[in-house]
Amino acid sequence: DAKTTQPPSMDCAEGRAANLPCNHSTISGNEYVYWYRQIHSQGPQYIIHGLKNNETNEMASLIITEDRKSSTLILPHATLRDTAVYYCIVRVGGTPLVFGKGTRLSVIA
Amino acid sequence: ETGVTQTPRHLVMGMTNKKSLKCEQHLGHNAMYWYKQSAKKPLELMFVYNFKEQTENNSVPSRFSPECPNSSHLFLHLHTLQPEDSALYLCASSTLGQSGNTIYFGEGSWLTVV
């Protein structure tokens, strides 16, 4: 079973920041927070992951609370191509990914 | 392009046919996975291979038979499937034994059983 809770859907205006929340209140000390997205009919795409510190790459930023019980994925300037299902997953390195239902993000022009 | 290639991208097969899905990774990884995604359902893990050895079978029916001849190739042999087996089948790969190792997915094979 997925160990995270995400809202089923969100809307975001094109050009604005998309902030996708994730609750993982039972996360263990050795579990990482991973974010993937799946655009319709394609394989999941890796976005970013982190353990304790905030992380940023060319796609997004990941903000993890100090107690590690929740996190937020930030897409700084959402475009229509960012419309997808976003999955927040916690896992120990070296173990398979267990997917939940994710958040369906719709970017609106 | 993720470095994980799946073929064919689309497959239609009858219930009495035998077919295979192929996955190849060019990332130097040593773990490979099969996932299944049925309509309106979350991705489900099917099989895990570490260093060519199967380490996880998630209660998958025997009509699905995986094969991992080496660390770069993974097959899913299909025989006497049912229409409810129609789904997107996804292959993925990763390294082992590293903290925070990332799993990369292929584009998937769409299977329709008629």
CSV table of C-alpha atoms in Angstrom, one decimal:
chain,number,residue,atom,x,y,z
A,1,ASP,CA,0.0,0.0,0.0
A,2,ALA,CA,1.1,3.5,-0.7
A,3,LYS,CA,2.4,5.4,2.3
A,4,THR,CA,1.5,8.8,1.1
A,5,THR,CA,-1.6,11.0,0.8
A,6,GLN,CA,-2.1,13.3,-2.1
A,7,PRO,CA,-5.1,15.4,-3.3
A,8,PRO,CA,-6.8,13.6,-6.2
A,9,SER,CA,-6.7,16.7,-8.5
A,10,MET,CA,-5.4,20.3,-8.8
A,11,ASP,CA,-5.6,23.0,-11.3
A,12,CYS,CA,-2.9,25.6,-12.1
A,13,ALA,CA,-2.9,28.6,-14.4
A,14,GLU,CA,-0.2,28.4,-17.1
A,15,GLY,CA,2.9,30.4,-16.1
A,16,ARG,CA,2.1,30.2,-12.4
A,17,ALA,CA,3.9,28.0,-9.9
A,18,ALA,CA,2.3,24.7,-9.3
A,19,ASN,CA,2.6,23.5,-5.6
A,20,LEU,CA,1.7,19.9,-5.2
A,21,PRO,CA,1.4,18.7,-1.5
A,22,CYS,CA,2.1,15.2,-0.1
A,23,ASN,CA,1.7,13.8,3.3
A,24,HIS,CA,3.9,11.0,4.5
A,25,SER,CA,3.4,11.1,8.3
A,26,THR,CA,4.8,7.5,8.8
A,27,ILE,CA,8.0,8.0,6.9
A,28,SER,CA,11.0,6.2,8.3
A,29,GLY,CA,14.4,7.7,8.8
A,30,ASN,CA,16.0,5.9,5.9
A,31,GLU,CA,13.1,6.5,3.4
A,32,TYR,CA,13.5,9.0,0.6
A,33,VAL,CA,10.7,11.1,-0.9
A,34,TYR,CA,10.4,10.6,-4.7
A,35,TRP,CA,8.3,12.4,-7.2
A,36,TYR,CA,7.4,11.0,-10.6
A,37,ARG,CA,4.9,12.1,-13.1
A,38,GLN,CA,3.0,10.3,-15.8
A,39,ILE,CA,1.8,12.0,-18.9
A,40,HIS,CA,-1.1,10.2,-20.5
A,41,SER,CA,-0.2,6.9,-22.2
A,42,GLN,CA,3.5,7.2,-21.3
A,43,GLY,CA,5.8,5.7,-18.7
A,44,PRO,CA,6.4,7.5,-15.4
A,45,GLN,CA,9.0,10.2,-15.6
A,46,TYR,CA,11.4,10.8,-12.7
A,47,ILE,CA,11.3,14.3,-11.4
A,48,ILE,CA,13.2,14.7,-8.2
A,49,HIS,CA,13.9,13.0,-4.8
A,50,GLY,CA,15.2,14.0,-1.4
A,51,LEU,CA,15.9,12.7,2.1
A,52,LYS,CA,16.0,15.6,4.5
A,53,ASN,CA,17.1,18.7,2.7
A,54,ASN,CA,15.3,20.7,0.1
A,55,GLU,CA,16.3,19.8,-3.5
A,56,THR,CA,16.2,21.7,-6.8
A,57,ASN,CA,16.9,20.6,-10.3
A,58,GLU,CA,16.0,21.8,-13.8
A,59,MET,CA,12.5,20.5,-13.6
A,60,ALA,CA,11.3,21.3,-10.1
A,61,SER,CA,12.0,22.0,-6.4
A,62,LEU,CA,11.2,19.7,-3.5
A,63,ILE,CA,10.5,21.2,-0.1
A,64,ILE,CA,10.5,18.7,2.8
A,65,THR,CA,9.3,19.8,6.2
A,66,GLU,CA,11.7,19.6,9.1
A,67,ASP,CA,9.8,16.7,10.7
A,68,ARG,CA,9.8,15.0,7.2
A,69,LYS,CA,6.1,14.3,7.6
A,70,SER,CA,5.1,16.2,4.5
A,71,SER,CA,6.6,17.7,1.3
A,72,THR,CA,5.7,19.9,-1.6
A,73,LEU,CA,6.8,19.6,-5.2
A,74,ILE,CA,7.0,23.0,-6.9
A,75,LEU,CA,6.9,23.5,-10.6
A,76,PRO,CA,8.0,27.1,-10.9
A,77,HIS,CA,6.4,28.1,-14.1
A,78,ALA,CA,3.8,25.5,-15.2
A,79,THR,CA,3.2,25.0,-18.9
A,80,LEU,CA,0.5,23.0,-20.6
A,81,ARG,CA,3.0,20.2,-21.1
A,82,ASP,CA,3.1,19.8,-17.3
A,83,THR,CA,-0.4,18.4,-17.3
A,84,ALA,CA,0.0,14.9,-15.9
A,85,VAL,CA,-0.5,12.7,-12.9
A,86,TYR,CA,2.1,13.4,-10.2
A,87,TYR,CA,3.1,10.6,-7.8
A,88,CYS,CA,4.7,11.2,-4.4
A,89,ILE,CA,6.4,8.0,-3.2
A,90,VAL,CA,8.5,7.2,-0.1
A,91,ARG,CA,10.9,4.3,-0.4
A,92,VAL,CA,14.1,2.9,1.0
A,93,GLY,CA,16.9,3.1,-1.6
A,94,GLY,CA,17.1,-0.2,-3.5
A,95,THR,CA,13.5,-1.2,-3.1
A,96,PRO,CA,10.8,-1.1,-5.8
A,97,LEU,CA,8.5,1.9,-6.1
A,98,VAL,CA,4.9,1.5,-4.8
A,99,PHE,CA,2.5,3.8,-6.6
A,100,GLY,CA,-0.7,5.3,-5.2
A,101,LYS,CA,-3.3,7.2,-7.2
A,102,GLY,CA,-1.3,10.5,-7.3
A,103,THR,CA,-2.5,14.0,-8.1
A,104,ARG,CA,-3.9,14.8,-11.5
A,105,LEU,CA,-2.6,18.3,-12.3
A,106,SER,CA,-4.3,20.2,-15.0
A,107,VAL,CA,-2.5,23.3,-16.3
A,108,ILE,CA,-5.0,25.7,-17.7
A,109,ALA,CA,-4.3,28.3,-20.4
B,1,GLU,CA,14.6,9.0,-23.9
B,2,THR,CA,15.2,7.4,-20.6
B,3,GLY,CA,17.6,4.6,-21.6
B,4,VAL,CA,14.9,2.0,-21.2
B,5,THR,CA,13.5,0.7,-24.4
B,6,GLN,CA,10.3,-1.4,-24.7
B,7,THR,CA,9.1,-3.3,-27.7
B,8,PRO,CA,6.5,-3.6,-29.2
B,9,ARG,CA,4.8,-0.4,-28.2
B,10,HIS,CA,1.4,-1.9,-29.1
B,11,LEU,CA,0.3,-5.5,-29.2
B,12,VAL,CA,-3.0,-7.1,-30.0
B,13,MET,CA,-3.2,-10.8,-29.2
B,14,GLY,CA,-5.9,-13.5,-29.1
B,15,MET,CA,-6.5,-15.5,-25.9
B,16,THR,CA,-4.8,-18.6,-27.4
B,17,ASN,CA,-1.7,-16.8,-28.7
B,18,LYS,CA,1.8,-16.7,-27.2
B,19,LYS,CA,3.7,-13.5,-27.4
B,20,SER,CA,6.5,-11.7,-25.6
B,21,LEU,CA,7.3,-8.2,-24.5
B,22,LYS,CA,10.9,-7.1,-24.6
B,23,CYS,CA,12.7,-4.6,-22.5
B,24,GLU,CA,16.3,-3.4,-22.9
B,25,GLN,CA,18.2,-0.9,-20.7
B,26,HIS,CA,21.3,1.0,-21.7
B,27,LEU,CA,22.0,2.5,-18.3
B,28,GLY,CA,24.3,-0.1,-16.8
B,29,HIS,CA,21.7,-1.0,-14.2
B,30,ASN,CA,21.5,-4.4,-12.4
B,31,ALA,CA,17.9,-4.4,-11.3
B,32,MET,CA,14.9,-4.6,-13.6
B,33,TYR,CA,11.1,-4.5,-13.0
B,34,TRP,CA,7.8,-5.2,-14.6
B,35,TYR,CA,4.8,-3.1,-13.7
B,36,LYS,CA,1.2,-3.4,-14.9
B,37,GLN,CA,-1.2,-0.4,-15.3
B,38,SER,CA,-4.8,-1.3,-15.9
B,39,ALA,CA,-7.4,1.3,-16.8
B,40,LYS,CA,-8.0,3.8,-13.9
B,41,LYS,CA,-5.8,1.8,-11.5
B,42,PRO,CA,-2.4,2.6,-9.9
B,43,LEU,CA,0.7,1.0,-11.3
B,44,GLU,CA,1.1,-2.5,-9.8
B,45,LEU,CA,4.5,-4.2,-9.3
B,46,MET,CA,4.7,-7.6,-11.0
B,47,PHE,CA,8.2,-8.8,-10.9
B,48,VAL,CA,11.7,-7.7,-9.7
B,49,TYR,CA,15.0,-9.1,-10.9
B,50,ASN,CA,18.3,-8.3,-9.2
B,51,PHE,CA,21.4,-9.4,-11.0
B,52,LYS,CA,19.3,-11.6,-13.3
B,53,GLU,CA,17.7,-13.4,-10.3
B,54,GLN,CA,14.0,-13.0,-9.6
B,55,THR,CA,13.6,-11.6,-6.1
B,56,GLU,CA,9.9,-10.7,-6.2
B,57,ASN,CA,6.8,-12.1,-7.7
B,58,ASN,CA,3.8,-10.1,-6.6
B,59,SER,CA,1.3,-13.0,-6.9
B,60,VAL,CA,1.2,-12.8,-10.6
B,61,PRO,CA,-0.7,-15.5,-12.5
B,62,SER,CA,1.5,-18.1,-14.3
B,63,ARG,CA,0.2,-17.0,-17.7
B,64,PHE,CA,2.8,-14.2,-17.3
B,65,SER,CA,6.3,-15.7,-17.4
B,66,PRO,CA,9.3,-13.3,-17.0
B,67,GLU,CA,12.8,-14.0,-18.2
B,68,CYS,CA,16.0,-12.1,-17.5
B,69,PRO,CA,18.9,-13.5,-19.5
B,70,ASN,CA,21.3,-10.8,-18.5
B,71,SER,CA,21.2,-7.5,-16.6
B,72,SER,CA,20.3,-5.5,-19.7
B,73,HIS,CA,17.4,-7.5,-21.0
B,74,LEU,CA,14.0,-8.5,-19.6
B,75,PHE,CA,11.2,-10.3,-21.2
B,76,LEU,CA,7.6,-11.0,-20.3
B,77,HIS,CA,6.3,-14.1,-22.0
B,78,LEU,CA,2.5,-14.1,-22.4
B,79,HIS,CA,0.3,-17.1,-23.0
B,80,THR,CA,-3.4,-17.9,-22.7
B,81,LEU,CA,-4.2,-14.4,-21.5
B,82,GLN,CA,-7.6,-13.1,-20.6
B,83,PRO,CA,-9.3,-9.9,-21.9
B,84,GLU,CA,-8.9,-8.4,-18.4
B,85,ASP,CA,-5.1,-8.7,-18.9
B,86,SER,CA,-5.3,-5.8,-21.4
B,87,ALA,CA,-3.2,-3.0,-19.9
B,88,LEU,CA,-0.1,-0.9,-20.2
B,89,TYR,CA,3.0,-3.0,-19.2
B,90,LEU,CA,5.9,-1.0,-18.0
B,91,CYS,CA,9.5,-2.0,-17.6
B,92,ALA,CA,11.9,-0.2,-15.4
B,93,SER,CA,15.5,-0.4,-14.2
B,94,SER,CA,17.8,0.8,-11.5
B,95,THR,CA,21.1,0.2,-9.7
B,96,LEU,CA,21.3,-1.8,-6.5
B,97,GLY,CA,22.9,-1.2,-3.2
B,98,GLN,CA,22.9,2.6,-3.3
B,99,SER,CA,21.0,5.0,-1.2
B,100,GLY,CA,18.5,7.1,-3.1
B,101,ASN,CA,19.0,5.2,-6.4
B,102,THR,CA,16.5,6.2,-9.0
B,103,ILE,CA,14.3,3.9,-11.0
B,104,TYR,CA,13.8,4.8,-14.7
B,105,PHE,CA,10.9,3.6,-16.8
B,106,GLY,CA,10.4,2.7,-20.4
B,107,GLU,CA,7.5,4.1,-22.4
B,108,GLY,CA,5.5,0.9,-22.0
B,109,SER,CA,3.8,-1.7,-24.1
B,110,TRP,CA,0.1,-1.4,-24.7
B,111,LEU,CA,-1.4,-4.9,-24.7
B,112,THR,CA,-4.9,-5.7,-25.9
B,113,VAL,CA,-6.2,-9.2,-25.5
B,114,VAL,CA,-9.2,-10.1,-27.8
